[in-house]
Amino acid sequence: MDLLQKIRTLPTSPGCYLYKNAEGEVIYVGKAKNLRSRVRSYFLQASQANAKTGSLMREAVDVEYITVDNEREALALENNLIKQRKPRFNILLRDDKTYPYIKLTMNDRYPKVFVTRRLRKDSSLYFGPYFPGNLAYRLVDLIHRSFLIPSCKVDLSRYHPRACLQYYIKRCLGPCVEGLTTPEVYKQTIRDVQLFLEGKPNELEQALTKRMAEAAENEQFELAARLRDQIVTVHQMNDKQRIATTDNEDADVFGFHYENDMLAVNLFHMRGGKIVDRRDFFWEELPESLSDTLNDESALEAAPRWEPDPLQSAPDISEEAPVTQHSGITELGGSFSPAAFFSALLKQLYLDQGYVPRSILVPVDFPDRALLAELLTERAGHKIELAAPQRGDKRSLVDLVCQNAKQSYDQRFRVLQPSIKAIQEALQEALTLEELPRRIECFDISHIQGAETVASMVVWEDGAMKKADYRKFQVKTVTGVDDFASMREVVQRRYKRLLEDNKPFPSLILIDGGLGQLHSAYAALEEIGVTLQPLASIAKREEIIYVHGQEDDPVVLDRRSPVLHLVQKIRDESHRFAVTYHRKRREMRDRDSELDAIPGVGPRTRQRLLEHFGSVRGIKQAGHDALTAVVNAATAEKIRRHFDGEPITRDIGVPIIS
C-alpha cells in the first residue's frame, strides 16, 4: 500500500501522525483534530510547490498515527513524541537549561535536603523552581546551618561508629551515630524545614517560639539558643520576601528577533513583580526545522509572518499589503511564521514542567493558544493566562524583551563584525573589482501596476549611508508595467548627467533586481559610451549577486557573510527610499486631483489652502468662514458645495454638469 492509499484509510478522529523516511526514521510529528483531513492536505501543499512541505513529502514514504480522545490529549502526545523522536522537520528546543528545585526525601528514615534539577515520582517533596538558580543553593545552605539537617552524603539508613566534623562544629544533629539525636527530634526539625520551604513563616515562628520557651524553662539553654537563631532566620527571610513581593503575579515574558534565517528568543522570568532571571535561545538553521505549513491547523497558515523592519527589508509596494508595526515586527508575508514557532516552543517548555507561572506573555498570537492555556490550567490546578497583549503595560513589557532579544542576536551572530576596510576588501575580492569600493550607488524601481512609477538612488560611501547624495526620479518615458525600461531610463539619466558635469563615477553601481534589470542598466550605460563601469545586481529572494560580464558564475555568499549583509543593507535602503517616494507621489496625485475638480481652484489657490489647513481632510472639515480667511466668499462656497456633494453653479447661476 503506497502512502496516498494509506492516508485514505486514516480515521477522522483527533490524534498525532508521524511521517517516516525510507530508513524508518521519524522526520515529522504533528497533531490534528481530523487525522485524515490534515495528513491529506500535505499532498495539496506539496503540489502547490511550497518549499518546505515539498521537501517533507519528497522524503516521506510512510505515515503512522495514534488516535486520542480529544485535542488536549493530542497536544500533550505531540510534545512527548517530538522530545522522544527529535524529528528534524519539527522545531526542537536546543536549550536544555532547567531551574533547580529543593528536594526533601520524606521516605528516608532520616530525610535529607538537597538541590536537584530533575523531578521524580519517588514520594519526596519538591519545592521550586528557584530563580535565579543559585537561590536554591543558598536556601539549602541556610537550612543546613540553621536547622542542622546534614549536608553530607553519608548513608543514614544505618548507624556509623563516629560523627563527622559537621556535628562537632554544631552544624548537624548527628543522625549518623546512635544516641546523638532521636527520630522524634529529627522528625520535628524536618517539619520545621517543610514549613519554611512552604512559605508558612507565621506557623513556623509560633512553633519555634513555643519550643524555645519550653527549652528555656527546662534549662536546655543550648537548644533554646538554637531555636532562637532559627526564629531570627525566619524573620530575615520573611522580611526579604515582603520587600520583593508586589501585587503582580509570577509571569514569563517572551520576545524574539529574526533576521537572515537566524532567530534569537529571550525569556524573562518575573517573580513577585521583579525580573529575577532570563534565558536565551538561538536557532541558526530555522528554515530547515520550521515551516508555517507544517502545522495541523489551517488557521496557522494565515497567521502573521515576520520580516525585518523596512530599513532592512521593506515590503513590495506593488502588493499593497497592510502593515502593522510594533517593536520592529512587521506583519507581512515571509518565510518565518512566529505563530507556528511559539505554538511549538511553548508546548516543549511548559507541558512537562512541574511549575508554570500564572501569566505567560508572548509577542504574537497563535491558533491553539486557548487550547494550550486550558491544558496548562488543568495540569497546574489554577488558572494560567496565556496572552499576546497588543497595548498597555504588558505590551510594553513584551517590547522590552524583544529589544533584549535583538541585543542577544547581535552578540551571538554579529560579535565578530570585521572592520569597514576588511569588508571593502572582501567585497572587492568577491566581485572581482579592480579597486577598493569606496562609493556604491544603488537603484530601485517602485510602482503599482505601472502607475506613478518612480525610482530611487541611495549612496554608501566609506562605511556609511550618505543621505545628502540620495536622489529621486520620476520615470517619464515609460508607460505601463516595464521595470526593465524604467531602470534603463533612470540609469541613463543619472550617468549622462555625471558625464556632462565631468563628475567621477562610483566604484560600483548596484541594481535591485535580477539579470533583466542588470542588462537594462548596462544597455543604458552603453548608450552613453560607458562600458567599463563595475555593475552588479542582487536578486531579492535568492540573495544571489550577479556581476556584469560574469552572469554565468553568480556570486553566492554565506548568509552570515558581512559582505552579503552590506549589500543587503544598501539594497534594502534603496527599496525603502523608493517606496517612501512612491507613496508621497500617490498622495500628491490623489490630493491634486480632488482639489483640481473644483472650479476656480487653481494651483496657487490649492497651495494656499494646503499650507493653511495642512491637508485635504482639513479643508473638508473647514467651515465657510474659515475658508474665507484664505479664498474669497464665492470660491469658499464652491469648495463647501463640492465637499458636501451639492451641485456647483457658475456666477450666472447655471449648474455645472460634470
XYZ file of C-alpha atoms in Angstrom:
658
model
C 0.000 0.000 0.000
C 1.520 3.308 -1.066
C 1.463 6.446 1.070
C -1.546 8.050 -0.611
C -3.620 4.878 -0.307
C -2.667 4.561 3.358
C -3.735 8.131 4.024
C -7.209 7.335 2.677
C -7.570 4.693 5.418
C -6.737 7.096 8.274
C -9.522 7.746 10.812
C -11.222 11.122 11.154
C -10.680 11.284 14.921
C -8.145 13.502 16.776
C -4.606 12.256 17.164
C -0.955 12.526 16.166
C 0.681 11.491 12.903
C 4.310 10.564 12.301
C 5.921 10.820 8.860
C 8.813 8.401 8.232
C 11.538 8.315 5.594
C 12.933 5.319 3.733
C 15.232 4.441 6.669
C 12.266 4.278 9.035
C 13.257 7.451 10.892
C 10.513 9.764 12.077
C 11.065 13.067 10.250
C 7.955 14.972 11.343
C 5.334 14.761 14.099
C 2.083 16.697 14.042
C -1.310 16.764 15.720
C -4.743 17.159 14.191
C -8.437 17.369 15.035
C -9.096 15.242 11.960
C -6.185 12.958 11.090
C -7.317 12.017 7.574
C -8.103 15.581 6.517
C -4.900 17.066 7.912
C -2.492 14.447 6.548
C -4.179 14.511 3.142
C -3.691 18.296 2.973
C 0.083 17.787 2.734
C -0.256 16.487 -0.798
C -2.128 19.627 -1.838
C 0.503 21.876 -0.242
C 3.312 19.903 -1.883
C 1.612 20.151 -5.281
C 1.481 23.925 -4.859
C 5.293 23.947 -4.634
C 5.610 25.007 -1.022
C 9.330 24.573 -0.481
C 9.396 23.030 2.982
C 6.243 20.917 2.605
C 7.544 19.687 -0.754
C 10.831 18.731 0.898
C 8.997 16.809 3.600
C 6.768 14.937 1.149
C 9.723 14.014 -1.067
C 11.349 12.247 1.875
C 8.221 10.752 3.467
C 7.443 7.168 2.429
C 5.222 6.111 5.323
C 2.951 7.583 7.957
C 1.900 6.224 11.339
C -0.782 7.607 13.612
C -2.004 7.438 17.180
C -5.608 8.312 17.970
C -6.674 10.036 21.191
C -9.967 11.217 22.647
C -9.586 14.983 22.265
C -7.326 17.834 21.167
C -5.769 18.333 24.586
C -4.528 14.751 24.654
C -3.195 15.197 21.114
C -1.323 18.340 22.227
C 0.378 16.522 25.097
C 1.147 13.442 22.992
C 2.668 15.555 20.215
C 5.029 17.190 22.711
C 6.150 13.818 24.092
C 6.715 12.330 20.650
C 8.775 15.330 19.493
C 11.015 15.104 22.543
C 11.430 11.332 22.142
C 11.974 11.113 18.373
C 13.553 14.556 17.697
C 12.264 14.784 14.093
C 14.258 17.258 12.015
C 11.231 18.943 10.415
C 9.889 19.967 13.843
C 11.082 22.921 15.865
C 13.398 21.482 18.525
C 14.269 23.166 21.794
C 18.060 23.416 21.617
C 18.450 24.884 25.105
C 18.120 22.214 27.801
C 18.595 24.582 30.726
C 16.430 23.702 33.738
C 15.992 25.542 37.005
C 16.700 23.872 40.353
C 14.284 22.531 42.928
C 14.839 21.736 46.590
C 14.169 18.099 47.371
C 13.083 16.780 50.781
C 13.433 12.969 50.916
C 10.440 12.172 53.120
C 10.630 8.361 52.711
C 14.099 8.073 54.305
C 14.491 7.212 57.948
C 16.363 10.481 58.379
C 15.272 12.753 55.460
C 17.802 14.998 53.771
C 17.530 18.300 51.906
C 19.434 18.959 48.688
C 19.200 20.682 45.318
C 18.059 18.794 42.211
C 17.127 19.685 38.645
C 15.074 16.566 37.955
C 11.612 15.790 39.278
C 10.872 12.152 40.055
C 7.812 10.321 41.332
C 9.554 8.977 44.445
C 7.276 10.313 47.226
C 9.755 13.082 48.018
C 8.662 16.700 48.386
C 9.885 19.180 45.762
C 9.913 22.959 46.187
C 10.625 25.439 43.413
C 11.755 26.099 40.761
C 14.016 28.849 42.097
C 15.113 31.918 40.111
C 17.997 32.568 39.810
C 19.457 29.105 40.137
C 21.871 29.936 42.959
C 18.919 30.878 45.208
C 18.136 27.191 45.738
C 21.733 26.511 46.831
C 21.687 29.478 49.203
C 18.440 28.290 50.799
C 19.750 24.740 51.248
C 22.922 26.088 52.836
C 20.780 28.199 55.183
C 18.715 25.131 56.108
C 21.869 23.135 56.850
C 23.274 25.885 59.079
C 20.074 26.922 60.835
C 18.125 23.676 61.178
C 21.189 21.395 61.407
C 19.990 18.986 58.724
C 23.038 17.001 57.480
C 24.636 18.185 54.257
C 26.950 15.183 53.794
C 26.407 12.129 51.603
C 26.699 9.629 54.461
C 24.265 6.692 54.304
C 21.720 7.360 57.081
C 19.896 4.044 56.691
C 22.366 2.602 59.246
C 24.375 3.939 62.177
C 28.102 4.695 61.997
C 30.742 4.485 64.745
C 31.505 8.184 64.917
C 30.181 11.509 63.685
C 31.879 13.764 61.157
C 33.273 17.265 61.752
C 29.920 18.930 60.969
C 28.429 17.558 64.191
C 31.291 18.792 66.366
C 31.127 22.337 64.980
C 27.368 22.293 65.655
C 26.297 22.235 62.000
C 24.472 18.867 62.160
C 22.182 16.959 64.528
C 24.295 13.813 64.061
C 21.693 11.239 62.948
C 24.523 9.048 61.629
C 25.516 7.989 65.161
C 23.092 6.289 67.526
C 22.206 8.372 70.596
C 23.259 11.807 69.282
C 19.655 12.626 68.329
C 16.311 10.847 68.320
C 13.918 10.123 65.429
C 11.290 12.307 67.147
C 13.588 15.360 67.373
C 14.736 14.868 63.779
C 11.145 14.485 62.588
C 10.190 17.763 64.251
C 13.143 19.512 62.601
C 12.089 18.190 59.201
C 8.580 19.503 59.898
C 10.104 22.940 60.571
C 12.065 22.788 57.307
C 8.899 21.842 55.442
C 7.018 24.813 56.874
C 9.981 27.040 55.970
C 10.033 25.857 52.339
C 6.246 26.004 52.014
C 6.349 29.685 52.875
C 4.451 29.452 56.193
C 6.609 31.673 58.406
C 3.913 32.563 60.944
C 3.090 28.953 61.728
C 6.784 28.080 61.897
C 7.594 31.051 64.135
C 4.830 30.148 66.571
C 6.057 26.552 66.819
C 9.687 27.608 67.284
C 8.799 30.229 69.906
C 6.773 27.701 71.905
C 9.582 25.145 71.838
C 12.185 27.800 72.708
C 10.186 28.768 75.786
C 9.860 25.138 76.851
C 13.617 24.572 76.398
C 14.453 27.665 78.443
C 12.049 26.581 81.172
C 13.732 23.181 81.290
C 17.152 24.896 81.379
C 18.075 23.453 77.968
C 19.825 26.668 77.064
C 21.778 25.396 74.041
C 18.570 24.109 72.464
C 16.792 27.372 73.286
C 19.622 29.391 71.707
C 19.469 27.266 68.535
C 15.702 27.739 68.309
C 16.179 31.474 68.837
C 18.623 31.591 65.914
C 16.110 29.747 63.749
C 13.434 32.339 64.630
C 15.833 35.134 63.596
C 16.443 33.328 60.286
C 12.699 33.044 59.644
C 12.292 36.758 60.406
C 15.045 37.692 57.966
C 13.653 35.557 55.139
C 10.139 36.868 55.749
C 11.361 40.494 55.548
C 13.173 39.828 52.259
C 10.062 38.202 50.831
C 7.901 41.195 51.745
C 10.343 43.572 50.043
C 10.398 41.576 46.810
C 6.655 40.927 46.610
C 4.182 43.252 44.929
C 0.637 42.815 43.729
C 1.943 41.414 40.442
C 1.752 37.683 39.916
C 4.516 35.473 38.569
C 4.948 35.776 34.804
C 7.138 34.568 31.950
C 7.593 37.081 29.110
C 8.866 36.194 25.624
C 10.447 38.301 22.888
C 12.242 37.450 19.642
C 14.346 38.839 16.810
C 14.576 37.128 13.422
C 16.976 38.115 10.661
C 18.924 36.348 7.896
C 17.284 32.987 8.698
C 18.578 33.165 12.280
C 16.461 33.563 15.387
C 17.102 34.776 18.924
C 14.455 34.373 21.643
C 14.578 35.892 25.114
C 12.553 34.638 28.059
C 12.297 36.839 31.145
C 11.190 35.192 34.395
C 9.259 37.603 36.619
C 8.576 36.509 40.160
C 6.709 38.772 42.544
C 6.751 41.587 40.013
C 10.542 41.586 39.572
C 12.712 40.213 36.781
C 14.745 37.523 38.525
C 16.324 35.712 35.579
C 16.426 35.425 31.788
C 17.076 32.719 29.223
C 18.439 32.979 25.699
C 17.530 30.601 22.880
C 19.148 30.605 19.437
C 18.380 28.872 16.154
C 20.816 29.184 13.254
C 19.122 26.817 10.792
C 15.485 27.615 11.458
C 14.144 27.232 7.877
C 15.338 23.630 7.911
C 13.380 22.832 11.056
C 10.270 25.002 10.879
C 7.738 25.902 8.230
C 4.425 27.536 8.856
C 2.745 24.931 6.644
C 3.949 22.088 8.861
C 1.209 22.620 11.416
C -2.087 20.928 11.935
C -4.338 23.980 11.887
C -5.273 25.735 8.686
C -5.640 28.951 10.638
C -1.953 28.813 11.412
C -1.123 29.197 7.761
C -2.964 32.510 7.688
C -1.222 33.790 10.804
C 1.101 36.797 10.565
C 4.617 36.206 9.319
C 7.591 38.257 10.298
C 10.057 40.254 8.283
C 12.693 42.753 9.373
C 11.713 46.391 9.617
C 11.535 48.498 6.452
C 15.099 49.733 6.822
C 16.221 46.159 6.422
C 13.637 44.712 4.039
C 10.721 46.876 3.021
C 7.563 45.294 1.594
C 6.945 45.395 -2.115
C 4.675 48.379 -2.632
C 3.112 46.759 -5.650
C 1.384 44.235 -3.371
C -0.343 46.942 -1.335
C -0.148 44.779 1.798
C -1.329 46.289 5.076
C 1.468 46.969 7.521
C 1.227 46.784 11.309
C 4.390 47.530 13.276
C 5.352 47.119 16.900
C 8.795 46.607 18.347
C 10.307 46.271 14.927
C 7.921 43.456 13.986
C 6.276 43.785 10.600
C 3.297 41.544 9.980
C 3.688 40.654 6.325
C 4.298 37.609 4.222
C 7.628 35.878 4.744
C 9.332 32.572 5.328
C 9.162 32.668 9.125
C 5.894 32.235 10.986
C 6.227 33.376 14.624
C 2.771 31.935 15.333
C 3.913 28.448 14.309
C 7.172 28.886 16.183
C 5.697 29.961 19.533
C 2.992 27.316 19.299
C 5.741 24.659 19.132
C 8.111 26.297 21.623
C 5.623 26.800 24.456
C 4.488 23.178 24.338
C 8.044 21.945 24.788
C 8.786 24.434 27.543
C 5.727 24.045 29.761
C 3.862 20.772 29.207
C 6.412 18.764 31.222
C 7.168 21.424 33.838
C 6.226 20.981 37.457
C 5.710 24.713 37.872
C 4.063 27.070 35.391
C 3.651 30.791 36.232
C 0.146 32.237 36.297
C 0.852 34.508 33.334
C 2.720 33.809 30.078
C 3.095 36.724 27.657
C 4.097 36.171 24.021
C 4.672 38.728 21.218
C 2.261 37.098 18.716
C -0.998 35.193 18.881
C -1.285 31.617 17.611
C -4.315 29.418 16.876
C -4.026 26.793 19.645
C -3.190 29.343 22.361
C -6.536 28.866 24.154
C -6.220 25.077 23.985
C -2.703 25.166 25.420
C -3.792 27.555 28.196
C -6.666 25.213 29.063
C -4.335 22.210 29.243
C -1.784 24.076 31.387
C -4.568 25.282 33.696
C -5.782 21.725 34.146
C -2.309 20.445 34.977
C -1.350 23.341 37.271
C -4.603 23.316 39.239
C -5.064 27.071 38.872
C -5.833 29.436 36.007
C -2.962 30.068 33.580
C -3.176 33.203 31.461
C -1.516 32.754 28.066
C -1.802 36.110 26.300
C -0.439 38.070 23.344
C -1.007 41.658 24.572
C -1.443 44.385 21.962
C -1.277 47.506 24.142
C -0.713 48.757 27.677
C 1.899 47.822 30.268
C 2.023 44.168 29.262
C 2.702 45.068 25.627
C 5.457 47.420 26.790
C 6.992 44.563 28.748
C 6.919 42.289 25.687
C 8.510 45.073 23.619
C 11.278 45.366 26.221
C 12.033 41.647 25.925
C 12.026 41.964 22.106
C 14.640 44.711 22.393
C 16.775 42.441 24.566
C 16.338 39.641 22.035
C 17.753 41.987 19.396
C 20.774 42.613 21.634
C 21.196 38.872 22.161
C 21.035 38.364 18.398
C 23.753 40.954 17.835
C 26.013 39.481 20.498
C 25.594 35.940 19.181
C 25.699 36.490 15.424
C 27.478 39.836 14.958
C 30.063 39.820 17.708
C 32.903 39.316 15.224
C 31.898 42.125 12.848
C 35.002 42.966 10.818
C 36.220 46.480 10.128
C 34.870 48.535 7.225
C 38.168 48.194 5.371
C 38.094 44.420 5.775
C 34.540 44.348 4.381
C 35.586 46.547 1.446
C 38.488 44.247 0.683
C 36.232 41.197 0.914
C 33.666 42.854 -1.393
C 36.409 43.738 -3.859
C 37.589 40.149 -3.904
C 34.080 38.646 -4.103
C 33.014 40.831 -7.055
C 36.495 40.906 -8.656
C 36.613 44.713 -8.649
C 39.746 46.487 -9.832
C 39.807 48.954 -6.946
C 38.598 49.109 -3.361
C 34.870 50.031 -3.391
C 34.649 53.411 -1.656
C 31.334 54.549 -3.111
C 28.343 52.422 -4.115
C 25.224 53.806 -5.784
C 22.137 51.572 -5.701
C 18.919 51.878 -7.761
C 15.395 50.518 -7.269
C 12.048 50.951 -9.083
C 8.657 51.293 -7.356
C 5.117 51.475 -8.776
C 1.632 49.992 -8.573
C 0.681 48.283 -11.835
C 2.672 50.861 -13.769
C 1.078 53.898 -12.112
C 3.237 56.643 -10.603
C 6.449 54.789 -11.456
C 9.405 56.231 -9.570
C 12.998 55.267 -8.853
C 15.461 55.833 -6.050
C 19.222 56.066 -5.813
C 20.958 55.712 -2.457
C 24.646 56.107 -1.764
C 27.022 54.192 0.508
C 30.384 55.833 0.965
C 33.304 54.852 3.211
C 31.282 52.729 5.593
C 28.044 54.737 5.939
C 24.940 55.707 4.020
C 25.391 59.236 2.605
C 21.864 60.633 2.618
C 22.889 64.013 1.253
C 23.611 62.306 -2.080
C 20.337 60.361 -2.314
C 18.330 61.039 -5.488
C 14.684 60.509 -6.505
C 13.494 60.057 -10.087
C 10.125 60.247 -11.790
C 10.037 57.822 -14.707
C 8.893 59.938 -17.677
C 9.232 57.887 -20.883
C 7.756 54.544 -19.767
C 4.062 53.740 -19.585
C 2.611 50.618 -18.015
C 4.498 47.923 -16.157
C 8.051 47.757 -17.517
C 10.693 47.645 -14.784
C 13.479 46.986 -17.313
C 12.717 50.084 -19.393
C 12.270 52.161 -16.228
C 15.660 51.060 -14.919
C 17.239 51.822 -18.278
C 15.822 55.370 -18.318
C 16.869 56.226 -14.775
C 20.414 54.860 -15.055
C 20.937 56.668 -18.324
C 19.671 59.976 -16.922
C 21.863 59.700 -13.838
C 25.165 58.946 -15.534
C 24.611 61.081 -18.612
C 24.358 63.998 -16.165
C 27.611 62.941 -14.473
C 29.357 62.828 -17.838
C 28.098 66.286 -18.783
C 29.206 67.725 -15.428
C 32.537 65.840 -15.625
C 31.991 64.240 -12.216
C 33.531 60.903 -11.084
C 31.553 57.673 -11.335
C 31.041 55.417 -8.269
C 33.217 52.400 -7.513
C 30.191 50.148 -8.066
C 26.658 50.539 -9.398
C 24.274 48.149 -7.620
C 20.857 47.280 -9.066
C 17.972 45.904 -7.018
C 16.797 43.016 -9.191
C 17.909 40.089 -11.296
C 19.544 39.607 -14.658
C 16.881 41.574 -16.560
C 17.443 44.737 -14.538
C 21.226 44.226 -14.717
C 21.238 44.031 -18.516
C 18.900 47.024 -18.790
C 21.278 49.111 -16.671
C 24.258 48.056 -18.780
C 22.383 48.938 -22.005
C 21.771 52.419 -20.595
C 25.481 52.881 -19.802
C 26.468 51.519 -23.192
C 24.276 54.094 -24.947
C 26.219 56.939 -23.338
C 29.559 55.299 -24.080
C 30.353 53.870 -20.633
C 31.420 50.224 -20.906
C 33.991 49.650 -18.158
C 31.878 50.702 -15.160
C 31.617 47.965 -12.455
C 27.973 46.882 -12.347
C 26.178 44.275 -10.239
C 22.673 43.309 -9.128
C 21.242 41.365 -6.221
C 18.168 39.188 -6.594
C 15.685 39.666 -3.768
C 14.696 36.147 -2.771
C 17.746 34.085 -3.684
C 20.175 36.786 -2.413
C 22.473 35.941 -5.354
C 24.767 38.684 -6.678
C 25.174 38.910 -10.425
C 28.220 40.784 -11.761
C 28.018 42.057 -15.336
C 30.320 40.038 -17.537
C 30.201 37.083 -15.131
C 26.478 36.260 -15.283
C 27.164 32.549 -15.748
C 29.071 32.460 -12.469
C 26.936 34.370 -9.915
C 28.356 35.192 -6.502
C 26.699 33.148 -3.744
C 27.860 34.338 -0.326
C 27.328 32.699 3.032
C 24.215 34.130 4.665
C 26.333 35.234 7.651
C 28.874 36.975 5.435
C 29.436 40.651 6.349
C 29.786 41.355 2.621
C 26.295 39.987 1.952
C 24.941 41.943 4.929
C 26.431 45.140 3.500
C 24.942 44.573 0.044
C 21.565 43.696 1.603
C 21.659 46.826 3.739
C 22.284 49.069 0.725
C 19.643 47.266 -1.362
C 17.046 47.455 1.407
C 17.679 51.150 1.966
C 17.192 51.771 -1.750
C 13.906 49.859 -1.641
C 12.722 51.809 1.393
C 13.595 55.134 -0.199
C 11.777 54.218 -3.436
C 8.665 53.050 -1.575
C 8.557 56.224 0.509
C 8.806 58.447 -2.573
C 6.191 56.396 -4.414
C 3.710 56.779 -1.560
C 4.330 60.509 -1.489
C 3.667 60.752 -5.231
C 0.418 58.852 -4.839
C -0.694 61.154 -2.034
C 0.100 64.203 -4.156
C -1.780 62.723 -7.119
C -4.863 61.952 -5.057
C -4.734 65.316 -3.317
C -4.249 67.310 -6.517
C -6.969 65.509 -8.450
C -9.628 66.203 -5.818
C -8.924 69.925 -5.469
C -8.481 70.344 -9.226
C -12.071 69.189 -9.706
C -13.349 72.379 -8.025
C -13.939 75.294 -10.457
C -11.981 78.385 -9.501
C -9.308 76.490 -7.531
C -6.054 76.716 -9.446
C -2.502 75.734 -8.471
C -1.846 78.848 -6.347
C -5.170 78.652 -4.541
C -4.634 74.949 -3.940
C -1.184 75.619 -2.489
C -2.505 78.352 -0.162
C -5.329 76.094 1.050
C -2.975 73.187 1.771
C -0.459 75.397 3.553
C -3.204 76.892 5.708
C -5.219 73.745 6.552
C -2.417 71.197 6.284
C -4.293 68.573 4.247
C -7.358 67.892 2.111
C -9.048 66.490 5.206
C -8.519 69.797 6.977
C -10.087 71.620 4.029
C -13.053 69.232 4.080
C -13.645 69.946 7.765
C -13.313 73.727 7.445
C -16.463 75.847 7.529
C -17.352 78.681 5.177
C -15.962 81.365 7.485
C -12.672 79.507 7.900
C -12.296 79.133 4.150
C -12.877 82.847 3.566
C -9.684 83.517 5.530
C -7.796 82.070 2.532
C -10.076 82.498 -0.502
C -12.934 84.802 -1.447
C -16.527 84.057 -0.483
C -17.516 82.709 -3.903
C -14.641 80.209 -4.020
C -15.307 79.220 -0.396
C -18.923 78.497 -1.343
C -17.814 76.319 -4.272
C -15.401 74.370 -2.041
C -18.078 73.730 0.547
C -20.613 72.660 -2.078
C -18.036 70.297 -3.642
C -17.275 68.510 -0.381
C -20.952 68.485 0.665
C -21.886 66.803 -2.615
C -24.050 69.685 -3.846
C -24.075 70.941 -7.478
C -21.780 73.891 -8.126
C -23.140 76.832 -10.131
C -21.265 79.427 -12.114
C -21.725 83.096 -11.435
C -24.618 83.207 -13.934
C -26.444 80.565 -11.885
C -26.221 77.663 -14.386
C -25.405 74.323 -12.695
C -22.173 72.685 -13.834
C -22.813 69.223 -15.323
C -19.798 67.036 -14.707
